[in-house]
PDB file of C-alpha atoms and ligand atoms in Angstrom:
ATOM      1  CA  MET Q   1     -14.857   8.491  -0.715  1.00  0.00           C
ATOM      2  CA  ARG Q   2     -13.189   5.841  -2.863  1.00  0.00           C
ATOM      3  CA  LEU Q   3      -9.488   6.499  -2.806  1.00  0.00           C
ATOM      4  CA  ILE Q   4      -6.227   4.884  -3.868  1.00  0.00           C
ATOM      5  CA  ILE Q   5      -2.762   5.598  -2.514  1.00  0.00           C
ATOM      6  CA  MET Q   6       0.235   4.694  -4.645  1.00  0.00           C
ATOM      7  CA  GLY Q   7       3.970   5.070  -4.306  1.00  0.00           C
ATOM      8  CA  PRO Q   8       7.217   3.137  -4.269  1.00  0.00           C
ATOM      9  CA  PRO Q   9       8.034   0.741  -1.425  1.00  0.00           C
ATOM     10  CA  GLY Q  10       9.257   2.660   1.617  1.00  0.00           C
ATOM     11  CA  VAL Q  11       7.678   5.994   0.768  1.00  0.00           C
ATOM     12  CA  GLY Q  12       5.436   5.766   3.827  1.00  0.00           C
ATOM     13  CA  LYS Q  13       2.122   4.783   2.278  1.00  0.00           C
ATOM     14  CA  GLY Q  14       1.085   3.095   5.511  1.00  0.00           C
ATOM     15  CA  ALA Q  15       1.435   6.252   7.625  1.00  0.00           C
ATOM     16  CA  LYS Q  16      -0.300   8.411   5.049  1.00  0.00           C
ATOM     17  CA  SER Q  17      -3.086   5.871   4.712  1.00  0.00           C
ATOM     18  CA  LYS Q  18      -3.799   6.191   8.427  1.00  0.00           C
ATOM     19  CA  LEU Q  19      -4.493   9.880   8.015  1.00  0.00           C
ATOM     20  CA  LEU Q  20      -6.844   9.326   5.089  1.00  0.00           C
ATOM     21  CA  ILE Q  21      -8.876   6.549   6.682  1.00  0.00           C
ATOM     22  CA  LYS Q  22      -9.245   8.575   9.864  1.00  0.00           C
ATOM     23  CA  GLN Q  23     -10.326  11.677   7.999  1.00  0.00           C
ATOM     24  CA  TYR Q  24     -12.921   9.860   5.918  1.00  0.00           C
ATOM     25  CA  GLN Q  25     -13.801   7.034   8.276  1.00  0.00           C
ATOM     26  CA  ILE Q  26     -13.210   4.562   5.485  1.00  0.00           C
ATOM     27  CA  PRO Q  27     -11.691   1.092   5.688  1.00  0.00           C
ATOM     28  CA  HIS Q  28      -8.094   0.555   4.641  1.00  0.00           C
ATOM     29  CA  ILE Q  29      -7.651  -2.165   2.017  1.00  0.00           C
ATOM     30  CA  SER Q  30      -3.973  -3.083   1.868  1.00  0.00           C
ATOM     31  CA  THR Q  31      -3.371  -6.104  -0.351  1.00  0.00           C
ATOM     32  CA  GLY Q  32       0.063  -6.495   1.278  1.00  0.00           C
ATOM     33  CA  ASP Q  33      -1.613  -6.727   4.716  1.00  0.00           C
ATOM     34  CA  ILE Q  34      -4.162  -9.213   3.392  1.00  0.00           C
ATOM     35  CA  PHE Q  35      -1.377 -11.434   2.038  1.00  0.00           C
ATOM     36  CA  ARG Q  36       0.590 -11.212   5.298  1.00  0.00           C
ATOM     37  CA  GLU Q  37      -2.532 -12.187   7.249  1.00  0.00           C
ATOM     38  CA  LEU Q  38      -2.974 -15.215   5.007  1.00  0.00           C
ATOM     39  CA  PHE Q  39       0.589 -16.369   5.819  1.00  0.00           C
ATOM     40  CA  SER Q  40      -0.257 -16.962   9.450  1.00  0.00           C
ATOM     41  CA  GLY Q  41      -3.064 -19.429   8.729  1.00  0.00           C
ATOM     42  CA  ASP Q  42      -2.769 -22.814   7.108  1.00  0.00           C
ATOM     43  CA  TYR Q  43      -4.099 -21.651   3.751  1.00  0.00           C
ATOM     44  CA  GLU Q  44      -2.842 -22.975   0.442  1.00  0.00           C
ATOM     45  CA  ILE Q  45      -3.265 -19.526  -1.070  1.00  0.00           C
ATOM     46  CA  GLY Q  46      -1.199 -18.032   1.764  1.00  0.00           C
ATOM     47  CA  LYS Q  47       1.671 -20.371   0.940  1.00  0.00           C
ATOM     48  CA  ILE Q  48       1.524 -19.481  -2.724  1.00  0.00           C
ATOM     49  CA  ALA Q  49       1.418 -15.754  -1.945  1.00  0.00           C
ATOM     50  CA  LYS Q  50       4.350 -16.066   0.474  1.00  0.00           C
ATOM     51  CA  SER Q  51       6.552 -17.576  -2.205  1.00  0.00           C
ATOM     52  CA  TYR Q  52       6.139 -14.365  -4.207  1.00  0.00           C
ATOM     53  CA  VAL Q  53       6.084 -11.815  -1.380  1.00  0.00           C
ATOM     54  CA  ASP Q  54       9.288 -13.109   0.241  1.00  0.00           C
ATOM     55  CA  ARG Q  55      11.300 -12.504  -2.893  1.00  0.00           C
ATOM     56  CA  GLY Q  56       9.731  -9.123  -3.592  1.00  0.00           C
ATOM     57  CA  ALA Q  57       7.772 -10.301  -6.644  1.00  0.00           C
ATOM     58  CA  LEU Q  58       4.148  -9.499  -7.410  1.00  0.00           C
ATOM     59  CA  VAL Q  59       1.602 -12.133  -6.455  1.00  0.00           C
ATOM     60  CA  PRO Q  60      -0.094 -13.280  -9.719  1.00  0.00           C
ATOM     61  CA  ASP Q  61      -2.960 -11.097 -10.898  1.00  0.00           C
ATOM     62  CA  ASP Q  62      -5.608 -13.839 -10.847  1.00  0.00           C
ATOM     63  CA  ILE Q  63      -5.048 -14.385  -7.110  1.00  0.00           C
ATOM     64  CA  THR Q  64      -4.722 -10.693  -6.268  1.00  0.00           C
ATOM     65  CA  ASN Q  65      -7.750  -9.582  -8.270  1.00  0.00           C
ATOM     66  CA  GLU Q  66      -9.926 -12.330  -6.844  1.00  0.00           C
ATOM     67  CA  ILE Q  67      -8.969 -11.345  -3.292  1.00  0.00           C
ATOM     68  CA  VAL Q  68      -9.891  -7.741  -4.067  1.00  0.00           C
ATOM     69  CA  ARG Q  69     -13.153  -8.736  -5.759  1.00  0.00           C
ATOM     70  CA  GLN Q  70     -14.216 -10.681  -2.666  1.00  0.00           C
ATOM     71  CA  ARG Q  71     -13.112  -7.888  -0.340  1.00  0.00           C
ATOM     72  CA  LEU Q  72     -15.291  -5.418  -2.251  1.00  0.00           C
ATOM     73  CA  ASN Q  73     -18.353  -7.542  -1.504  1.00  0.00           C
ATOM     74  CA  GLN Q  74     -17.959  -7.139   2.246  1.00  0.00           C
ATOM     75  CA  ALA Q  75     -20.322  -4.855   4.123  1.00  0.00           C
ATOM     76  CA  ASP Q  76     -17.779  -2.379   5.518  1.00  0.00           C
ATOM     77  CA  VAL Q  77     -16.522  -1.176   2.122  1.00  0.00           C
ATOM     78  CA  GLN Q  78     -19.864  -0.421   0.462  1.00  0.00           C
ATOM     79  CA  LYS Q  79     -19.694   3.327   1.224  1.00  0.00           C
ATOM     80  CA  GLY Q  80     -16.006   3.910   0.576  1.00  0.00           C
ATOM     81  CA  PHE Q  81     -12.476   2.630   1.026  1.00  0.00           C
ATOM     82  CA  LEU Q  82      -8.814   3.380   0.578  1.00  0.00           C
ATOM     83  CA  PHE Q  83      -6.758   1.001  -1.541  1.00  0.00           C
ATOM     84  CA  ASP Q  84      -3.102   0.830  -0.523  1.00  0.00           C
ATOM     85  CA  GLY Q  85      -0.782  -1.240  -2.713  1.00  0.00           C
ATOM     86  CA  TYR Q  86      -3.443  -2.037  -5.295  1.00  0.00           C
ATOM     87  CA  PRO Q  87      -3.545  -1.775  -8.297  1.00  0.00           C
ATOM     88  CA  ARG Q  88       0.145  -2.461  -8.941  1.00  0.00           C
ATOM     89  CA  ASN Q  89       0.091  -3.011 -12.698  1.00  0.00           C
ATOM     90  CA  ILE Q  90      -2.139  -2.114 -15.650  1.00  0.00           C
ATOM     91  CA  GLU Q  91      -3.917  -5.488 -15.628  1.00  0.00           C
ATOM     92  CA  GLN Q  92      -4.971  -4.901 -12.021  1.00  0.00           C
ATOM     93  CA  ALA Q  93      -6.022  -1.319 -12.806  1.00  0.00           C
ATOM     94  CA  GLU Q  94      -8.253  -2.679 -15.556  1.00  0.00           C
ATOM     95  CA  ALA Q  95      -9.667  -5.356 -13.268  1.00  0.00           C
ATOM     96  CA  LEU Q  96     -10.443  -2.702 -10.654  1.00  0.00           C
ATOM     97  CA  GLU Q  97     -12.139  -0.549 -13.252  1.00  0.00           C
ATOM     98  CA  GLN Q  98     -14.373  -3.478 -14.139  1.00  0.00           C
ATOM     99  CA  PHE Q  99     -15.191  -4.080 -10.441  1.00  0.00           C
ATOM    100  CA  MET Q 100     -16.149  -0.402 -10.135  1.00  0.00           C
ATOM    101  CA  LYS Q 101     -18.387  -0.636 -13.222  1.00  0.00           C
ATOM    102  CA  ASP Q 102     -20.065  -3.773 -11.876  1.00  0.00           C
ATOM    103  CA  LYS Q 103     -20.858  -1.943  -8.646  1.00  0.00           C
ATOM    104  CA  GLY Q 104     -21.773   1.368 -10.267  1.00  0.00           C
ATOM    105  CA  TRP Q 105     -18.977   3.077  -8.331  1.00  0.00           C
ATOM    106  CA  LYS Q 106     -16.044   5.277  -9.310  1.00  0.00           C
ATOM    107  CA  ILE Q 107     -12.671   6.152  -7.850  1.00  0.00           C
ATOM    108  CA  ASP Q 108     -12.606   9.761  -6.530  1.00  0.00           C
ATOM    109  CA  ALA Q 109      -8.847  10.335  -6.335  1.00  0.00           C
ATOM    110  CA  VAL Q 110      -5.499   8.569  -6.599  1.00  0.00           C
ATOM    111  CA  PHE Q 111      -2.692   9.870  -4.375  1.00  0.00           C
ATOM    112  CA  ASN Q 112       0.765   9.367  -5.766  1.00  0.00           C
ATOM    113  CA  VAL Q 113       3.427   9.711  -3.080  1.00  0.00           C
ATOM    114  CA  GLN Q 114       6.915  10.266  -4.482  1.00  0.00           C
ATOM    115  CA  ALA Q 115      10.467  10.232  -3.130  1.00  0.00           C
ATOM    116  CA  ASP Q 116      13.992   9.578  -4.411  1.00  0.00           C
ATOM    117  CA  ASP Q 117      15.262   5.991  -4.573  1.00  0.00           C
ATOM    118  CA  ASN Q 118      18.115   6.638  -2.110  1.00  0.00           C
ATOM    119  CA  ILE Q 119      15.647   7.742   0.571  1.00  0.00           C
ATOM    120  CA  LEU Q 120      13.543   4.648  -0.077  1.00  0.00           C
ATOM    121  CA  VAL Q 121      16.309   2.111   0.470  1.00  0.00           C
ATOM    122  CA  LYS Q 122      17.234   3.797   3.777  1.00  0.00           C
ATOM    123  CA  ARG Q 123      13.660   3.861   4.942  1.00  0.00           C
ATOM    124  CA  ILE Q 124      12.930   0.247   4.096  1.00  0.00           C
ATOM    125  CA  SER Q 125      16.153  -1.291   5.372  1.00  0.00           C
ATOM    126  CA  GLY Q 126      15.654   0.422   8.764  1.00  0.00           C
ATOM    127  CA  ARG Q 127      12.018  -0.560   9.054  1.00  0.00           C
ATOM    128  CA  ARG Q 128      10.976  -2.927  11.839  1.00  0.00           C
ATOM    129  CA  VAL Q 129       7.496  -4.248  12.502  1.00  0.00           C
ATOM    130  CA  CYS Q 130       5.878  -5.668  15.613  1.00  0.00           C
ATOM    131  CA  LYS Q 131       5.421  -9.402  15.326  1.00  0.00           C
ATOM    132  CA  THR Q 132       2.232  -9.176  17.388  1.00  0.00           C
ATOM    133  CA  CYS Q 133       0.329  -6.102  16.167  1.00  0.00           C
ATOM    134  CA  GLY Q 134       2.121  -5.051  12.983  1.00  0.00           C
ATOM    135  CA  ALA Q 135       2.993  -1.524  14.245  1.00  0.00           C
ATOM    136  CA  VAL Q 136       5.786  -0.028  12.159  1.00  0.00           C
ATOM    137  CA  TYR Q 137       9.018   1.500  13.535  1.00  0.00           C
ATOM    138  CA  HIS Q 138      12.327   2.690  12.111  1.00  0.00           C
ATOM    139  CA  ILE Q 139      15.712   2.107  13.726  1.00  0.00           C
ATOM    140  CA  GLU Q 140      16.664   5.787  13.261  1.00  0.00           C
ATOM    141  CA  ASN Q 141      13.605   7.913  12.527  1.00  0.00           C
ATOM    142  CA  ASN Q 142      10.927   6.266  14.608  1.00  0.00           C
ATOM    143  CA  LYS Q 143      12.586   4.326  17.402  1.00  0.00           C
ATOM    144  CA  PRO Q 144      10.581   2.381  19.962  1.00  0.00           C
ATOM    145  CA  LYS Q 145      11.106   3.352  23.621  1.00  0.00           C
ATOM    146  CA  VAL Q 146      12.985   0.100  24.211  1.00  0.00           C
ATOM    147  CA  GLU Q 147      15.091  -1.254  21.370  1.00  0.00           C
ATOM    148  CA  GLY Q 148      13.506  -4.233  19.631  1.00  0.00           C
ATOM    149  CA  ILE Q 149      10.252  -4.024  21.611  1.00  0.00           C
ATOM    150  CA  CYS Q 150       6.857  -2.639  20.534  1.00  0.00           C
ATOM    151  CA  ASP Q 151       5.662   0.372  22.580  1.00  0.00           C
ATOM    152  CA  LEU Q 152       2.052  -0.737  22.275  1.00  0.00           C
ATOM    153  CA  ASP Q 153       2.102  -4.349  23.393  1.00  0.00           C
ATOM    154  CA  GLY Q 154       5.667  -5.384  24.197  1.00  0.00           C
ATOM    155  CA  GLY Q 155       5.795  -7.543  21.049  1.00  0.00           C
ATOM    156  CA  LYS Q 156       9.121  -8.358  19.421  1.00  0.00           C
ATOM    157  CA  LEU Q 157      10.164  -6.105  16.536  1.00  0.00           C
ATOM    158  CA  ILE Q 158      11.321  -7.955  13.452  1.00  0.00           C
ATOM    159  CA  GLN Q 159      12.390  -7.134   9.926  1.00  0.00           C
ATOM    160  CA  ARG Q 160      10.046  -8.252   7.166  1.00  0.00           C
ATOM    161  CA  VAL Q 161      11.780 -10.846   4.971  1.00  0.00           C
ATOM    162  CA  ASP Q 162      11.073  -8.668   1.941  1.00  0.00           C
ATOM    163  CA  ASP Q 163      12.580  -5.589   3.653  1.00  0.00           C
ATOM    164  CA  ARG Q 164      16.069  -7.106   3.567  1.00  0.00           C
ATOM    165  CA  GLU Q 165      18.503  -5.127   1.509  1.00  0.00           C
ATOM    166  CA  GLU Q 166      18.885  -7.761  -1.226  1.00  0.00           C
ATOM    167  CA  THR Q 167      15.124  -7.761  -1.908  1.00  0.00           C
ATOM    168  CA  ILE Q 168      14.530  -4.006  -1.771  1.00  0.00           C
ATOM    169  CA  SER Q 169      16.169  -3.179  -5.094  1.00  0.00           C
ATOM    170  CA  HIS Q 170      14.074  -5.879  -6.745  1.00  0.00           C
ATOM    171  CA  ARG Q 171      10.871  -4.378  -5.318  1.00  0.00           C
ATOM    172  CA  ILE Q 172      11.877  -0.923  -6.500  1.00  0.00           C
ATOM    173  CA  LYS Q 173      12.624  -2.291  -9.977  1.00  0.00           C
ATOM    174  CA  ILE Q 174       9.218  -3.952 -10.178  1.00  0.00           C
ATOM    175  CA  TYR Q 175       7.653  -0.703  -9.076  1.00  0.00           C
ATOM    176  CA  GLN Q 176       9.453   1.203 -11.848  1.00  0.00           C
ATOM    177  CA  GLN Q 177       8.547  -1.331 -14.526  1.00  0.00           C
ATOM    178  CA  GLN Q 178       5.022  -2.345 -13.615  1.00  0.00           C
ATOM    179  CA  THR Q 179       3.476   0.140 -11.207  1.00  0.00           C
ATOM    180  CA  LYS Q 180       4.671   3.415 -12.722  1.00  0.00           C
ATOM    181  CA  PRO Q 181       2.564   2.907 -15.874  1.00  0.00           C
ATOM    182  CA  VAL Q 182      -0.506   2.792 -13.611  1.00  0.00           C
ATOM    183  CA  ILE Q 183       0.302   6.321 -12.458  1.00  0.00           C
ATOM    184  CA  SER Q 184       0.163   7.644 -16.034  1.00  0.00           C
ATOM    185  CA  TRP Q 185      -3.002   5.629 -16.574  1.00  0.00           C
ATOM    186  CA  TYR Q 186      -4.731   7.480 -13.713  1.00  0.00           C
ATOM    187  CA  GLU Q 187      -3.179  10.775 -14.758  1.00  0.00           C
ATOM    188  CA  ASP Q 188      -4.901  10.391 -18.137  1.00  0.00           C
ATOM    189  CA  LYS Q 189      -8.162   9.939 -16.276  1.00  0.00           C
ATOM    190  CA  ASN Q 190      -7.511  13.156 -14.309  1.00  0.00           C
ATOM    191  CA  LEU Q 191      -7.601  11.361 -10.983  1.00  0.00           C
ATOM    192  CA  LEU Q 192      -4.002  11.804  -9.921  1.00  0.00           C
ATOM    193  CA  VAL Q 193      -2.865  13.940  -6.998  1.00  0.00           C
ATOM    194  CA  HIS Q 194       0.901  14.257  -6.434  1.00  0.00           C
ATOM    195  CA  ILE Q 195       2.236  14.200  -2.885  1.00  0.00           C
ATOM    196  CA  ASP Q 196       5.866  14.830  -1.932  1.00  0.00           C
ATOM    197  CA  GLY Q 197       6.856  11.917   0.301  1.00  0.00           C
ATOM    198  CA  SER Q 198      10.416  13.047   0.977  1.00  0.00           C
ATOM    199  CA  LYS Q 199       9.337  15.682   3.512  1.00  0.00           C
ATOM    200  CA  ASP Q 200       8.392  14.863   7.080  1.00  0.00           C
ATOM    201  CA  ILE Q 201       4.988  13.407   7.846  1.00  0.00           C
ATOM    202  CA  ASN Q 202       3.452  16.692   9.080  1.00  0.00           C
ATOM    203  CA  HIS Q 203       4.309  18.396   5.834  1.00  0.00           C
ATOM    204  CA  THR Q 204       2.838  15.540   3.831  1.00  0.00           C
ATOM    205  CA  ASN Q 205      -0.297  15.534   5.952  1.00  0.00           C
ATOM    206  CA  GLU Q 206      -0.741  19.230   5.247  1.00  0.00           C
ATOM    207  CA  GLN Q 207      -0.504  18.616   1.518  1.00  0.00           C
ATOM    208  CA  ILE Q 208      -3.022  15.793   1.705  1.00  0.00           C
ATOM    209  CA  MET Q 209      -5.485  17.812   3.762  1.00  0.00           C
ATOM    210  CA  LYS Q 210      -5.255  20.727   1.367  1.00  0.00           C
ATOM    211  CA  VAL Q 211      -6.008  18.538  -1.623  1.00  0.00           C
ATOM    212  CA  LEU Q 212      -8.848  16.782   0.156  1.00  0.00           C
ATOM    213  CA  GLY Q 213     -10.413  20.158   0.905  1.00  0.00           C
ATOM    214  CA  GLU Q 214     -10.433  20.834  -2.813  1.00  0.00           C
ATOM    215  CA  ILE Q 215     -11.967  17.477  -3.757  1.00  0.00           C
ATOM    216  CA  ASN Q 216     -14.746  17.753  -1.187  1.00  0.00           C
TER     217      ASN Q 216
HETATM  218  P1  AMP Y 301       3.205  -4.006   0.504  1.00  0.00           P
HETATM  219  O1  AMP Y 301       2.896  -4.253   1.943  1.00  0.00           O
HETATM  220  O2  AMP Y 301       2.152  -3.197  -0.201  1.00  0.00           O
HETATM  221  O3  AMP Y 301       4.589  -3.468   0.288  1.00  0.00           O
HETATM  222  O4  AMP Y 301       3.167  -5.430  -0.217  1.00  0.00           O
HETATM  223  C1  AMP Y 301       4.078  -6.439   0.150  1.00  0.00           C
HETATM  224  C2  AMP Y 301       4.152  -7.492  -0.927  1.00  0.00           C
HETATM  225  O5  AMP Y 301       2.865  -8.095  -1.124  1.00  0.00           O
HETATM  226  C3  AMP Y 301       4.561  -6.982  -2.297  1.00  0.00           C
HETATM  227  O6  AMP Y 301       5.971  -6.852  -2.440  1.00  0.00           O
HETATM  228  C4  AMP Y 301       3.984  -8.093  -3.193  1.00  0.00           C
HETATM  229  O7  AMP Y 301       4.781  -9.250  -3.136  1.00  0.00           O
HETATM  230  C5  AMP Y 301       2.659  -8.409  -2.499  1.00  0.00           C
HETATM  231  N1  AMP Y 301       1.572  -7.554  -3.006  1.00  0.00           N
HETATM  232  C6  AMP Y 301       0.917  -6.568  -2.340  1.00  0.00           C
HETATM  233  N2  AMP Y 301      -0.010  -5.991  -3.113  1.00  0.00           N
HETATM  234  C7  AMP Y 301       0.062  -6.614  -4.320  1.00  0.00           C
HETATM  235  C8  AMP Y 301      -0.613  -6.459  -5.556  1.00  0.00           C
HETATM  236  N3  AMP Y 301      -1.554  -5.519  -5.723  1.00  0.00           N
HETATM  237  N4  AMP Y 301      -0.274  -7.284  -6.577  1.00  0.00           N
HETATM  238  C9  AMP Y 301       0.666  -8.244  -6.430  1.00  0.00           C
HETATM  239  N5  AMP Y 301       1.368  -8.425  -5.303  1.00  0.00           N
HETATM  240  C10 AMP Y 301       1.070  -7.622  -4.243  1.00  0.00           C
HETATM  241 ZN1   ZN Y 302       2.899  -4.355  18.814  1.00  0.00          ZN
END
C-alpha cells in the first residue's frame, strides 16, 4: 500500500497514521519528523530547515523534495509507505508524481482528515511532546499520568516552538493557501478519501478501517 494522509495542523494526523502503518505494516514517512530529527544533529540543512519550521513556514521545495527522493531509495519503503505531511503544495505533489513514475509505482489512496479551525487551535496549543521519545500528549484530552512527564520514559514534556499560539494561525493560513489545492488535485485523480477528524479517535479509526476494507 502506498498511502498519503493529509489534513490541517492539529487534526491528529500523527495518531491516525499510527493506525494505518500498523494495519499495513508500512513505514511512516513524516517530513516534519525528518526535519525535527535533523535539528538535533550538527547539519547545515537542519539549521536551514529549523529557520522555516520554527516560524511555521514551509521548508523550500528543493530541500523537501530531495529529502523525500532520497528516503524513497531506502530499502524499507520499497513495498509501501505512508506519507504524512507531504506533499504540502502542488509543486511537491508534482515532484512526488514524478518520483512515482520513475519507480513505476502509484499512490493507492489519499486520506483527507478534516476539522473546524476552532478545534485545531485548541488541539495544537494544548499539545505537548516528550523531549526524549517524541510521544504526543494534550494538556486536557490526553494527559500524562504525571503532569509534564512522559508516561513511557519519564522524559520532560515540552511545547514545540511552532505549536505556540502566535505561530498556529500562520500554519493554518499556509495550509489553506498552499495545501488545500493539493486536496482538489488528488480528488481529480479519484484518490481522495474524506475522514471526519472532529470526532473521537475510535470513530475516526472506524471510518478509516471501513474505507480500507473497500480499497483492499
Ligand atoms: P508537521 O510535523 O507535519 O506539522 O511539520 C512541521 C513543520 O515542518 C511544518 O510546519 C513545516 O515547517 C515543515 N514541513 C513538514 N513537512 C513539510 C513539507 N512537505 N514541505 C515543507 N515544509 C514541511
Ligand atoms: Zn517519552
